[in-house]
Coordinates of C-alpha atoms in Angstrom, one line a residue:
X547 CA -7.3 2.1 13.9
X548 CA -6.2 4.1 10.7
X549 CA -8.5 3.3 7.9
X550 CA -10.7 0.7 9.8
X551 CA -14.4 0.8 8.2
X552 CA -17.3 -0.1 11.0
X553 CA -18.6 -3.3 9.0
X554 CA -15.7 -5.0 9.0
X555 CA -14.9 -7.9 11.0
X556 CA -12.8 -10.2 12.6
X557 CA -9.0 -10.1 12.9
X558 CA -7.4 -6.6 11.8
X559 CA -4.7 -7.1 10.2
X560 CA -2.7 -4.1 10.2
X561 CA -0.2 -3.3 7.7
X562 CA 2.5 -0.2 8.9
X563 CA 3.6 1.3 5.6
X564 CA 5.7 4.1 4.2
X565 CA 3.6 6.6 2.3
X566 CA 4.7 6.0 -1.3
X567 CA 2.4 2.2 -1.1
X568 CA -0.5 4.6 0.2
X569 CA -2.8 4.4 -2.5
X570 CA -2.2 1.2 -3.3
X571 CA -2.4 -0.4 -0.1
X572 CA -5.6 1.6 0.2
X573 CA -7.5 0.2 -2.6
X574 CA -5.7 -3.3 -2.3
X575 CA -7.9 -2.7 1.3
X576 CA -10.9 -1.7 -0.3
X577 CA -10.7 -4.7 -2.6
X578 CA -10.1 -7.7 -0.4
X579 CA -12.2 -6.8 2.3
X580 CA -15.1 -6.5 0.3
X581 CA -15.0 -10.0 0.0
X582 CA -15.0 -10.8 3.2
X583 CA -12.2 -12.6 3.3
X584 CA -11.9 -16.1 5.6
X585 CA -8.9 -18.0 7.6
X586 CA -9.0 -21.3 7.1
X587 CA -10.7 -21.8 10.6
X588 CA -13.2 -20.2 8.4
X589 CA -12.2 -16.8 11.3
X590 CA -12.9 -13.2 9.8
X591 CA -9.7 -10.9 8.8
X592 CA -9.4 -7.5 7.2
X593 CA -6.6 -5.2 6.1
X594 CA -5.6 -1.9 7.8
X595 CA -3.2 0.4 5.9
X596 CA -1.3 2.4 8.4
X597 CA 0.5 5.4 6.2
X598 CA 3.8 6.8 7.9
X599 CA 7.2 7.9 7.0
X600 CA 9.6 5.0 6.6
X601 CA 11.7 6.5 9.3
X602 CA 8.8 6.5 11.5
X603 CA 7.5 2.9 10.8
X604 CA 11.2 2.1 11.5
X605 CA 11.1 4.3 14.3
X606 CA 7.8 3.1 15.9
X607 CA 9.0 -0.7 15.0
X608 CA 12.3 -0.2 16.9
X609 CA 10.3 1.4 19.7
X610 CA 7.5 -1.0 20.3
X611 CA 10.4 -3.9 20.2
X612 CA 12.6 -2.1 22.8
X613 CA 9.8 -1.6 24.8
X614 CA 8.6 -5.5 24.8
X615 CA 12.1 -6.8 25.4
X616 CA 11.9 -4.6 28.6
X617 CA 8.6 -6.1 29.7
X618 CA 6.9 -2.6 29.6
X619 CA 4.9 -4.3 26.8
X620 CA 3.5 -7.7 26.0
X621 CA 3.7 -9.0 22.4
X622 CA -0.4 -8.9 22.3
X623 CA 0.0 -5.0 22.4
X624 CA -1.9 -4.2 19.3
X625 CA 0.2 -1.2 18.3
X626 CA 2.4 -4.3 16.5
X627 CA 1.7 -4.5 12.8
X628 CA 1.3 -8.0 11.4
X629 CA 3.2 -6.7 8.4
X630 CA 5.3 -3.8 7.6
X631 CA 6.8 -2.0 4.5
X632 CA 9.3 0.8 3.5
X633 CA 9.8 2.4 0.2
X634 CA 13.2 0.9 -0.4
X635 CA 15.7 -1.2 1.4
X636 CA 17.2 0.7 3.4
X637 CA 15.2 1.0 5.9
X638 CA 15.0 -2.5 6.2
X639 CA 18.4 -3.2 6.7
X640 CA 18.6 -1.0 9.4
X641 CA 15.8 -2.6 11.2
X642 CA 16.9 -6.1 10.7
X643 CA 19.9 -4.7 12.3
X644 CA 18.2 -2.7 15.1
X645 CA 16.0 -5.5 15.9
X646 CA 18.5 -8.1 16.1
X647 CA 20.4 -5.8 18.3
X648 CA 17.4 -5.8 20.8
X649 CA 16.5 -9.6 20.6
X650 CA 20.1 -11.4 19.3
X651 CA 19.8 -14.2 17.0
X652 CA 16.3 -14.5 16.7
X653 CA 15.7 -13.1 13.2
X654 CA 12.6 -11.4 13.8
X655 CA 12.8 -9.5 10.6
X656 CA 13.2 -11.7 7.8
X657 CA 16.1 -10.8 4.9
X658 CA 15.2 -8.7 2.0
X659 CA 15.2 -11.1 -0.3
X660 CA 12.6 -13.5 1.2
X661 CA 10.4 -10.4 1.4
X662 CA 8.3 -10.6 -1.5
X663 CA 8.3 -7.2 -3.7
X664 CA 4.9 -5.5 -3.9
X665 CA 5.9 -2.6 -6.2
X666 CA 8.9 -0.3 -7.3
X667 CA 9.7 3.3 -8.4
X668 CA 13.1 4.7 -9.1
X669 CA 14.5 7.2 -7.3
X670 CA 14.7 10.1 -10.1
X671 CA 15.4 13.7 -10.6
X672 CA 11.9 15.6 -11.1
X673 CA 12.4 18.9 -13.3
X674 CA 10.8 21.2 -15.8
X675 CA 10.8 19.8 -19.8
X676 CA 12.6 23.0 -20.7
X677 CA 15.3 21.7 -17.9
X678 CA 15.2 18.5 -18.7
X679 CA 17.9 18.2 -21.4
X680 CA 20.6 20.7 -19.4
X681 CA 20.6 18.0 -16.7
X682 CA 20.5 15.2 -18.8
X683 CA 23.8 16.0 -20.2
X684 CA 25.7 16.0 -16.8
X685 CA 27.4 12.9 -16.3
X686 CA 26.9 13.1 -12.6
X687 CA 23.7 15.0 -11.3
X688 CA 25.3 15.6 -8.1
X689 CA 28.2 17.1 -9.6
X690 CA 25.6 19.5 -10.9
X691 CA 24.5 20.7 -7.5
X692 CA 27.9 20.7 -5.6
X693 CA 29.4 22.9 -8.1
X694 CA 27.0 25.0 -10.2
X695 CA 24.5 27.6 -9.0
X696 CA 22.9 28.2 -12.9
X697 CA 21.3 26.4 -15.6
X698 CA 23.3 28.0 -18.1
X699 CA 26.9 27.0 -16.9
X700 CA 25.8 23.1 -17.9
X701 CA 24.0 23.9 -21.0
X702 CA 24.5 27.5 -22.9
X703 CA 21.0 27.1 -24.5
X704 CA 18.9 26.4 -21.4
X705 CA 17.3 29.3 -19.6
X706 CA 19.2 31.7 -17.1
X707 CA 17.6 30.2 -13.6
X708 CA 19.2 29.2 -10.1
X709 CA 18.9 25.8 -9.6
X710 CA 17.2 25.2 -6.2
X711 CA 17.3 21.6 -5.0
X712 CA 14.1 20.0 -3.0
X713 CA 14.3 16.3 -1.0
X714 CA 12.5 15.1 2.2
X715 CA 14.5 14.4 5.7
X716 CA 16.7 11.3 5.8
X717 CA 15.6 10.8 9.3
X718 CA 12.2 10.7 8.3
X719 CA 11.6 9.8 4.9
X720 CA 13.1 6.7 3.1
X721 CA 13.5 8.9 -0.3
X722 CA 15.6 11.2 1.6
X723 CA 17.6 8.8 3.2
X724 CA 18.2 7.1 -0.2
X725 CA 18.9 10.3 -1.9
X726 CA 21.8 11.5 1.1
X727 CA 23.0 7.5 0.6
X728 CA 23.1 8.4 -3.3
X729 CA 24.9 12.0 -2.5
X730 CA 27.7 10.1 -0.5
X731 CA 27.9 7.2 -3.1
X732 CA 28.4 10.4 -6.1
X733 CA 30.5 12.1 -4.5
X734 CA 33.2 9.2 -3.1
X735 CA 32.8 7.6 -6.8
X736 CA 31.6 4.2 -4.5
X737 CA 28.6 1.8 -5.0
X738 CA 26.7 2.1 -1.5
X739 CA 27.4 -1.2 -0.1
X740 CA 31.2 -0.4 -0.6
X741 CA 30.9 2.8 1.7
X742 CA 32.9 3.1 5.0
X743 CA 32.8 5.1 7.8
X744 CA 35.4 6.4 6.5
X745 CA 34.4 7.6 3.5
X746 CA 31.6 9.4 5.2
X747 CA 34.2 11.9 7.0
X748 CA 36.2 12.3 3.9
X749 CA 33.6 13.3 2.0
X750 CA 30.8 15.4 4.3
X751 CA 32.3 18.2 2.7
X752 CA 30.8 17.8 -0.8
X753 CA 27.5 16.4 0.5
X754 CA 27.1 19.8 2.7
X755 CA 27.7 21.9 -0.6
X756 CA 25.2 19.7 -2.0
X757 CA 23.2 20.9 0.5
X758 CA 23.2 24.0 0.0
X759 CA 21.3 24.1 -2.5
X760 CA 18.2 22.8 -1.1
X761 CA 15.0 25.0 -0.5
X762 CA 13.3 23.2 2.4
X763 CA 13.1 19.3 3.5
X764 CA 9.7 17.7 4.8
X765 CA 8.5 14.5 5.6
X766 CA 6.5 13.3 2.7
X767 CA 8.1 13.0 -1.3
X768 CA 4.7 13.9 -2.6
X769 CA 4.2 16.7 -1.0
X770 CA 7.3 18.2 -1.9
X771 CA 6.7 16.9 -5.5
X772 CA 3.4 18.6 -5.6
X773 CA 5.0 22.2 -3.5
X774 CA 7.1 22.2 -6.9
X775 CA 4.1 21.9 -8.9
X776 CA 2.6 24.3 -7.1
X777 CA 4.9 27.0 -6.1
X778 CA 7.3 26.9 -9.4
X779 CA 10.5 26.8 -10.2
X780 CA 11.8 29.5 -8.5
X781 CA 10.7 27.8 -5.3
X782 CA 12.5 24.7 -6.6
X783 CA 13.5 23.6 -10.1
X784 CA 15.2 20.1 -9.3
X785 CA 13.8 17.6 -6.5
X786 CA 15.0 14.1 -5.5
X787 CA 11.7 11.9 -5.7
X788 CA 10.1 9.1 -7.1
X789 CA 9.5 8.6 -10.5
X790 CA 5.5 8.0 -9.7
X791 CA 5.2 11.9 -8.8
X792 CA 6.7 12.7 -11.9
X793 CA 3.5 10.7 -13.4
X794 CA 1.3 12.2 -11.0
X795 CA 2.3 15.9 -11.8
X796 CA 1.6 15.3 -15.2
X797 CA -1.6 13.8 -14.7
X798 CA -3.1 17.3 -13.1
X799 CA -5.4 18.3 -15.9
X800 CA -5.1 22.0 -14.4
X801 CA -0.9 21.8 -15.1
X802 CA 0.3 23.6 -18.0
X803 CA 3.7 22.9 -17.0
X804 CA 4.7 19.7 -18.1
X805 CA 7.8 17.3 -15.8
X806 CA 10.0 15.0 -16.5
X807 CA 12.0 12.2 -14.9
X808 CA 15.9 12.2 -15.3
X809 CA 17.3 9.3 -14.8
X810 CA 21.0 9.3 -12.8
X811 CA 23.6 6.7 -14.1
X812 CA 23.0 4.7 -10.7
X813 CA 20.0 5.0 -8.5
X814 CA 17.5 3.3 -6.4
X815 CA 14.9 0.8 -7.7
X816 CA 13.0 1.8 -4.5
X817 CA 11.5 -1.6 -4.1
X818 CA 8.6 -1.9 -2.0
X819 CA 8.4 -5.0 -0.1
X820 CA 5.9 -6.7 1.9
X821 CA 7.9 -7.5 5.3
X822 CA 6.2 -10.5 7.4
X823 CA 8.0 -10.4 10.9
X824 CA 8.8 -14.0 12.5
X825 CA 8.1 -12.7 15.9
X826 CA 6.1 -13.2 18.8
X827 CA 3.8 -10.4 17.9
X828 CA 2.6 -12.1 14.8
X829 CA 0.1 -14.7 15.8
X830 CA -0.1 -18.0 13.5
X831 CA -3.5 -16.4 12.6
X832 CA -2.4 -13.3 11.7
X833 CA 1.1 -15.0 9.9
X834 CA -1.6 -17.5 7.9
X835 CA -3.6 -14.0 6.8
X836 CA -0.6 -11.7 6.4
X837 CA 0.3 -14.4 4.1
X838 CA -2.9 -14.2 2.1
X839 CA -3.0 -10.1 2.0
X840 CA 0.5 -11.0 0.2
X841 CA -0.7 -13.0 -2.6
X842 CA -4.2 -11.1 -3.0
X843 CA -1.5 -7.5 -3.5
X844 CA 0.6 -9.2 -5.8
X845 CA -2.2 -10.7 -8.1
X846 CA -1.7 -9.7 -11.7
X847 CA -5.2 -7.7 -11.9
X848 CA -4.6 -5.6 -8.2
X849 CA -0.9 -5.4 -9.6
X850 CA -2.5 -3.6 -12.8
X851 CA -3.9 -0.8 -9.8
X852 CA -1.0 -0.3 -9.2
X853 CA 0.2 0.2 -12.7
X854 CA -2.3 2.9 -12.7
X855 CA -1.3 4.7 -9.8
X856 CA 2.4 5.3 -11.2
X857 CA 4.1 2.4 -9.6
X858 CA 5.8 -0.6 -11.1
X859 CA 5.0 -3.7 -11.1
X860 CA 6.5 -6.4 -8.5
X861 CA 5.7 -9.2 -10.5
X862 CA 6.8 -10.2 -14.1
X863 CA 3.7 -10.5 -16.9
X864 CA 2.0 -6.7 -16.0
X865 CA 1.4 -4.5 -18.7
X866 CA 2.9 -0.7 -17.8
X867 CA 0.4 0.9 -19.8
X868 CA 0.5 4.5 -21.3
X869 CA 1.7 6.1 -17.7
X870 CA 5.0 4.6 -18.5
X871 CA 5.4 7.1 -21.2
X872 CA 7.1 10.4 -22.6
X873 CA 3.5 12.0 -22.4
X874 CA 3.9 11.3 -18.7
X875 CA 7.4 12.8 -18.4
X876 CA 9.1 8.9 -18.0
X877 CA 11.0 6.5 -19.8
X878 CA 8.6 3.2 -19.7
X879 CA 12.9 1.3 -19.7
X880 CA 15.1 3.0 -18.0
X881 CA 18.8 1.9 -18.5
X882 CA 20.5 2.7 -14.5
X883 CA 22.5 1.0 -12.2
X884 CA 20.5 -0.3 -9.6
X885 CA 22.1 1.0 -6.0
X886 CA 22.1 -2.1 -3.0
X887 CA 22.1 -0.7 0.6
X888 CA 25.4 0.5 2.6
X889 CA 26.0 -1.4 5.6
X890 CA 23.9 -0.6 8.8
X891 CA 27.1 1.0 10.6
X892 CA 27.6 3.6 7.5
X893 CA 24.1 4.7 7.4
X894 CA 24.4 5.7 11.4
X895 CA 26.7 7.3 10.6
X896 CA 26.0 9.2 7.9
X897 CA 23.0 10.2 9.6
X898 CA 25.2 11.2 12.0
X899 CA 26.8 13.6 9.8
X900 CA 24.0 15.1 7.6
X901 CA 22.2 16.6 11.3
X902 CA 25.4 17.8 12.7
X903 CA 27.7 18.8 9.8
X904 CA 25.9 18.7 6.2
X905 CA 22.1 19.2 6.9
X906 CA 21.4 23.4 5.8
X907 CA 21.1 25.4 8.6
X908 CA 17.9 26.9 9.3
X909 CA 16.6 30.1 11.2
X910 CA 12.5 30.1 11.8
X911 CA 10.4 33.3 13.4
X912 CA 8.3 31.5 15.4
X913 CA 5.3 33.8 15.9
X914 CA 2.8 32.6 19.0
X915 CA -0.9 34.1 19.9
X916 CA -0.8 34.8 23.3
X917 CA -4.5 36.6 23.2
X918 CA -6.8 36.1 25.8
X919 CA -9.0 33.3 23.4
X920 CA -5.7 31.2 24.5
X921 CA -6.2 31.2 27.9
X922 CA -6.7 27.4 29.4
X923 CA -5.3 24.1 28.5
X924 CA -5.0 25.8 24.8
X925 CA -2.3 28.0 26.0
X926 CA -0.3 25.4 28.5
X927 CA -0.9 23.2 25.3
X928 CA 0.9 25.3 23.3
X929 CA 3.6 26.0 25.6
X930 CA 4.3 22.2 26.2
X931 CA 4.6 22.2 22.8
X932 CA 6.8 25.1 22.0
X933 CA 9.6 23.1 25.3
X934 CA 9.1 19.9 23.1
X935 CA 10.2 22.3 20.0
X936 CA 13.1 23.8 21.7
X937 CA 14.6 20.6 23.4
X938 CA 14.7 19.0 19.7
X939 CA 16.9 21.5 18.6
X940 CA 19.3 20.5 16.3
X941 CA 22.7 21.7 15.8
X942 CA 21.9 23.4 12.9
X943 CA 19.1 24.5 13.8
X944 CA 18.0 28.3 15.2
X945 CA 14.8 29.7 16.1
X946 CA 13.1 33.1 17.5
X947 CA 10.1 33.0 19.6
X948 CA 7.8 36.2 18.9
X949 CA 4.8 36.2 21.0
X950 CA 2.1 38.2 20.2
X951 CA -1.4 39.8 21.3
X952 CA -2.4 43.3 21.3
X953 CA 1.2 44.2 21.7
X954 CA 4.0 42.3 19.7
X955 CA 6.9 41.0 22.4
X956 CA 10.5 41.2 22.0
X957 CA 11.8 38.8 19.9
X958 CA 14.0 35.8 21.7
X959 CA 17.1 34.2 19.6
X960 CA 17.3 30.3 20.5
X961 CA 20.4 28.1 19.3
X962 CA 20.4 24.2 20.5
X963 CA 23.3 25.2 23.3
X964 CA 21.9 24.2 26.7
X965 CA 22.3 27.5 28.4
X966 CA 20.3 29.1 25.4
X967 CA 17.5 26.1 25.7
X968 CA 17.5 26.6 29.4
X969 CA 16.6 30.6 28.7
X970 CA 14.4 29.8 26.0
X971 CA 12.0 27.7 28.6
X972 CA 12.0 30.2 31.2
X973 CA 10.5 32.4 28.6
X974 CA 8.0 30.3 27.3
X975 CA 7.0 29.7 31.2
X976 CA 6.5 33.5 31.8
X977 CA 3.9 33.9 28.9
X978 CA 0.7 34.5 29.8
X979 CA -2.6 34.9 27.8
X980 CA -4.5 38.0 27.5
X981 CA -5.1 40.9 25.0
X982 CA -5.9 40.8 21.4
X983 CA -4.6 39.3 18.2
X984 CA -2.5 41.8 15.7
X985 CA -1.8 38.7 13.8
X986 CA -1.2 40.7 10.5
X987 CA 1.2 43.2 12.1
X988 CA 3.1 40.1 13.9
X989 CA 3.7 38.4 10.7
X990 CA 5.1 41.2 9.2
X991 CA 7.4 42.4 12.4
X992 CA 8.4 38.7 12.2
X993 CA 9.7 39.0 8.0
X994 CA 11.3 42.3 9.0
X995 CA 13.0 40.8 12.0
X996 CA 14.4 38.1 9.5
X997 CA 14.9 40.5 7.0
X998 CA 17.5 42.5 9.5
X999 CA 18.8 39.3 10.5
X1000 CA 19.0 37.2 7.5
X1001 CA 21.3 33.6 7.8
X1002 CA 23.4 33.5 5.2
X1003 CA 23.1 30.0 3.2
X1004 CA 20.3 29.0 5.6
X1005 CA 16.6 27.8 5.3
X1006 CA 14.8 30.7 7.0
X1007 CA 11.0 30.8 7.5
X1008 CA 8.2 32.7 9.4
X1009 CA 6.2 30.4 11.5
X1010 CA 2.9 31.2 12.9
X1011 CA 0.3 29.7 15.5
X1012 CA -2.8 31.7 16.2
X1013 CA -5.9 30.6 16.9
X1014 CA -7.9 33.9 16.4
X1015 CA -8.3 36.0 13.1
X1016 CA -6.4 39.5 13.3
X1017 CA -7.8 42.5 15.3
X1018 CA -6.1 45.7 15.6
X1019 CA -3.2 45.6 13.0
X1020 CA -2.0 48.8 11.7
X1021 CA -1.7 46.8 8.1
X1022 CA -4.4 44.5 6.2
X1023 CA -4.4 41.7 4.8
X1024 CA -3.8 43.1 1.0
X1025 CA -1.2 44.7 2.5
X1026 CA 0.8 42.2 4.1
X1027 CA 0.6 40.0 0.7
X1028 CA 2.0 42.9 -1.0
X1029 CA 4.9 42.9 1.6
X1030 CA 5.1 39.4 2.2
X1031 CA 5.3 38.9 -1.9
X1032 CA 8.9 41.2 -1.6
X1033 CA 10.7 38.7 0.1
X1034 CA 9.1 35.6 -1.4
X1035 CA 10.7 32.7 -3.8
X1036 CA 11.4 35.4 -6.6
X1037 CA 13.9 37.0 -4.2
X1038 CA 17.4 37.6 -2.7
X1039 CA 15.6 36.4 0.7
X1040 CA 13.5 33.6 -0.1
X1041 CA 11.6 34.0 3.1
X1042 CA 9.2 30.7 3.6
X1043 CA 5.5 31.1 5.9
X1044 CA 4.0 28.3 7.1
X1045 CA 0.7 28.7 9.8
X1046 CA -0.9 27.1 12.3
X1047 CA -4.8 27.5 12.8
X1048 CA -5.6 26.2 16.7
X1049 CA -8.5 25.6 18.3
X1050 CA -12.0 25.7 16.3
X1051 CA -12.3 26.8 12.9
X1052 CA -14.8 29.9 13.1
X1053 CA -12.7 31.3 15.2
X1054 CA -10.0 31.9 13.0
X1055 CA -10.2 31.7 9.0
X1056 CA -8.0 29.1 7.4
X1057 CA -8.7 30.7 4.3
X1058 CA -6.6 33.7 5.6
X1059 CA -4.0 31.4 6.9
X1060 CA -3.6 29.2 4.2
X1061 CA -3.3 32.4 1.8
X1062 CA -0.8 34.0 3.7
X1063 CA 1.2 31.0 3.9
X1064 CA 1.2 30.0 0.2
X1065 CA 2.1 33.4 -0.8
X1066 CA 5.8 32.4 0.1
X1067 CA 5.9 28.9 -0.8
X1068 CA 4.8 27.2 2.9
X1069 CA 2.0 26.0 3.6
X1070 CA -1.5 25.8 6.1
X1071 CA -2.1 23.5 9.3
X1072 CA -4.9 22.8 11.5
X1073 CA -3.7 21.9 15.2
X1074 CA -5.8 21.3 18.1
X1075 CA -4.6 20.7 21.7
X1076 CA -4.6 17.3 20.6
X1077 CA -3.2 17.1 17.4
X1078 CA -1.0 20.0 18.1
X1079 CA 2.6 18.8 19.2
X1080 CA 2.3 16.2 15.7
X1081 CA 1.7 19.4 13.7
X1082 CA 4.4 21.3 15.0
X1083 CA 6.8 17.7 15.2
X1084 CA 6.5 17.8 11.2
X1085 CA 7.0 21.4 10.4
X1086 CA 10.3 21.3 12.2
X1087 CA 11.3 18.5 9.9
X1088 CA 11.0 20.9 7.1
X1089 CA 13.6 23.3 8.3

């Protein structure tokens, strides 16, 4: 069980959380079970912080209850949390709903507001200081990236840069889903709540130019907070994120560049409420310590944590401290218009759009080591995992599968049609392991490939899965960077590399692969036939 340390004891109390409450559900954890805390049997409980998404504690939520109410589960399954969390409201609207779709009239999730509020942090737009004040001026920030490609056509003093637009996945990540909600809300001139369906389809338009502009989604806010920190801001110069990773960026003591937080005329409080299901899966034990864990998180003193980690407070009396501050790239009182959910039926909806219709298309390489060190359950791993890949295709979404050894295969061009899906896994099946690894020479016939075949207004990105280090390439390594560095985040092209290391480290060198991944603003993985199909689940999300 995630975070479970051995000396603890008695009833686990497991708390399924989105990822913003991470740290502070982690020390609240640390805290209270140090004192060994009792039920009033005088029974042994602890806390458990399980870290997700929000759409995959939604997800997982949704899934377990379906799953009971077809008696393929029993409500003593321990996969149920005793209490759950997103980072915003959202979410929880559209599991109230889902749930009381699955078991009608029973209320299993209780309304947001008799869900007490742990914490808070407002959805903001995270940018340079230098950028800063050529945003702040634009009445509407979405405005800003449906219709203008520069810095200097909204402010003739700021500096002559593209503005490139980060956020996470809708469908994965409550900030993303908040920020398309916010997109739709801009654009139709509409608090959420008042949204319709049909609203949606007048204005998918406008939310797909919005679009446009962004460099690459992902499933976690902080790490796309931190890829802008790291990977500048021709990578990405605006992102859609909380306004405790603008605090966190400028707490690096290595960062020379300082952020700040713009705040839009309306935007999400992202409240961060502790959810206490009234269903059968909650025993009257667990209900009596979820209940506890509540009023231990919300305490003035573990509030003040969470003061410290960049998060507001959820209770009235808690001193912000000097984080709140213009030193920190924030305004410790905001003045915004605080957005309310849309209904259930819009969100669906809108969902529905943003996947088929607004989402940026994508085109990724994908580059797979089919040496002999794959032979085995490695390599029908990896295969299973590339089918799982295809068959979650999006309509948006393109790949090309490049296998490679001591010979580099010819490339194969996969849409999400069926007859191209259906091709694609006859491929895969025909692979078979043997030969060496010119990994280096791969990854560069892969860049070339997408060079010549560039998608216009598209995400497109080299991945690679290898789980050897290169022999036989015609290049090196210092010349690949040099190549790979062309085509990077300072170009026309703007070609991402993310990798995959599989199997045992030793016999392959992260180092390498995590080099030749940062070089073009992606990023290093380690897979194992375990892990492997999770690894490769996520990366797609970023496309």
């Amino acid at each position: 069980m995630p975070n479970e340390v051995n000396n603890n004891q008695g009833i686990p109390i497991r708390f399924l959380a989105g990822s913003d409450l991470k740290q502070f559900c982690e020390v609240s954890a640390e805290k209270l079970n140090a004192t060994k805390p009792q039920l009033s049997s005088g029974e042994r409980y602890y806390l458990v912080c399980d870290i997700k998404g929000s759409g995959d504690v939604f997800q997982e939520v949704v899934s377990l209850s379906q799953q009971l109410a077809n008696g393929s589960t029993s409500p003593d399954d321990e996969r149920f949390p005793s209490l759950i969390s997103f980072d915003g409201p959202i979410y929880q609207n559209q599991l109230i709903y889902e749930i009381d779709k699955i078991f009608p009239g029973q209320n299993y999730i209780p309304p947001i507001t008799d869900s007490p509020l742990l914490v808070y942090s407002p959805m903001v737009f995270m940018t340079t200081t230098e950028l800063a004040p050529a945003l702040a001026k634009a009445p509407n920030l979405y405005t800003v990236l449906q219709q203008y490609d520069n810095y200097q056509q909204l402010d003739s003093s700021a500096l002559p840069l593209p503005i490139h637009f980060v956020q996470t996945a809708p469908t994965r990540s409550n900030s993303g889903l908040q920020t398309l909600v916010a997109q739709f809300a801009s654009v139709a001139n509409k608090p959420p709540e008042d949204l319709t369906i049909a609203d949606i389809e007048a204005h998918q338009e406008e939310v797909r130019e919005i679009q446009q502009k962004v460099t690459r989604y992902g499933i976690s806010t902080g790490s796309l907070a931190q890829s802008m920190v790291e990977n500048g801001v021709f990578w990405a110069s605006v992102g859609s994120v909380y306004e405790s990773l603008v605090i966190a960026a400028n707490s690096q003591g290595d960062n020379s560049q300082k952020y700040q937080a713009v705040y839009p005329q309306s935007t999400f409080s992202s409240d961060i409420r502790s959810i206490l299901p009234n269903a059968p899966w909650v025993t009257p034990q667990e209900k009596e310590a979820s209940e506890a864990i509540i009023e231990f998180m919300r305490q003035p003193e573990i509030q003040a944590i969470a003061v410290s980690l960049g998060l507001r407070p959820g209770v009235p009396g808690v001193p912000l401290g000097n984080k709140f501050s213009a030193e920190f790239g924030v305004n410790p009182n905001p003045t915004y218009e605080s957005y309310r959910p849309p209904q259930p039926e819009v969100v669906e909806v809108m969902l529905e759009s943003w996947q088929n219709y607004a989402k940026k298309p994508s085109l990724v390489a994908v580059v797979v080591d089919i040496s002999g060190s794959m032979q085995g359950t490695k390599f029908s791993s990896v295969q299973n995992t590339l089918l799982s890949y295809i068959n979650n295709l999006g309509s948006k979404e393109e790949i090309v599968i490049i296998p490679f050894n001591s010979e580099i295969g010819q490339p194969l061009r996969v849409s999400s049609s069926p007859e191209d899906k259906f091709r694609a896994i006859n491929y895969i099946s025909s692979l078979q392991a043997g030969g060496g690894t010119r990994l280096y020479d791969s990854a560069l016939f892969a860049r070339n490939w997408l060079r010549e075949n560039l998608k216009d207004e598209a995400i497109n990105a080299v991945l690679i899965l290898t789980d050897g280090e290169d022999s036989g390439s015609q290049v090196n390594l210092s010349q690949l960077e040099q190549e790979l560095q062309k085509s990077g985040f300072n170009s026309d092209e703007r070609i991402a590399f993310f990798t995959i290391g599989y199997g045992n480290e030793g016999e392959f060198s992260p180092d390498i692969l995590q080099e030749i991944a940062q070089i073009n603003g992606g990023y290093y993985r380690k897979g194992d036939p375990e892990t492997i199909a999770q690894v490769m689940e996520n990366l797609q999300v970023e496309f």
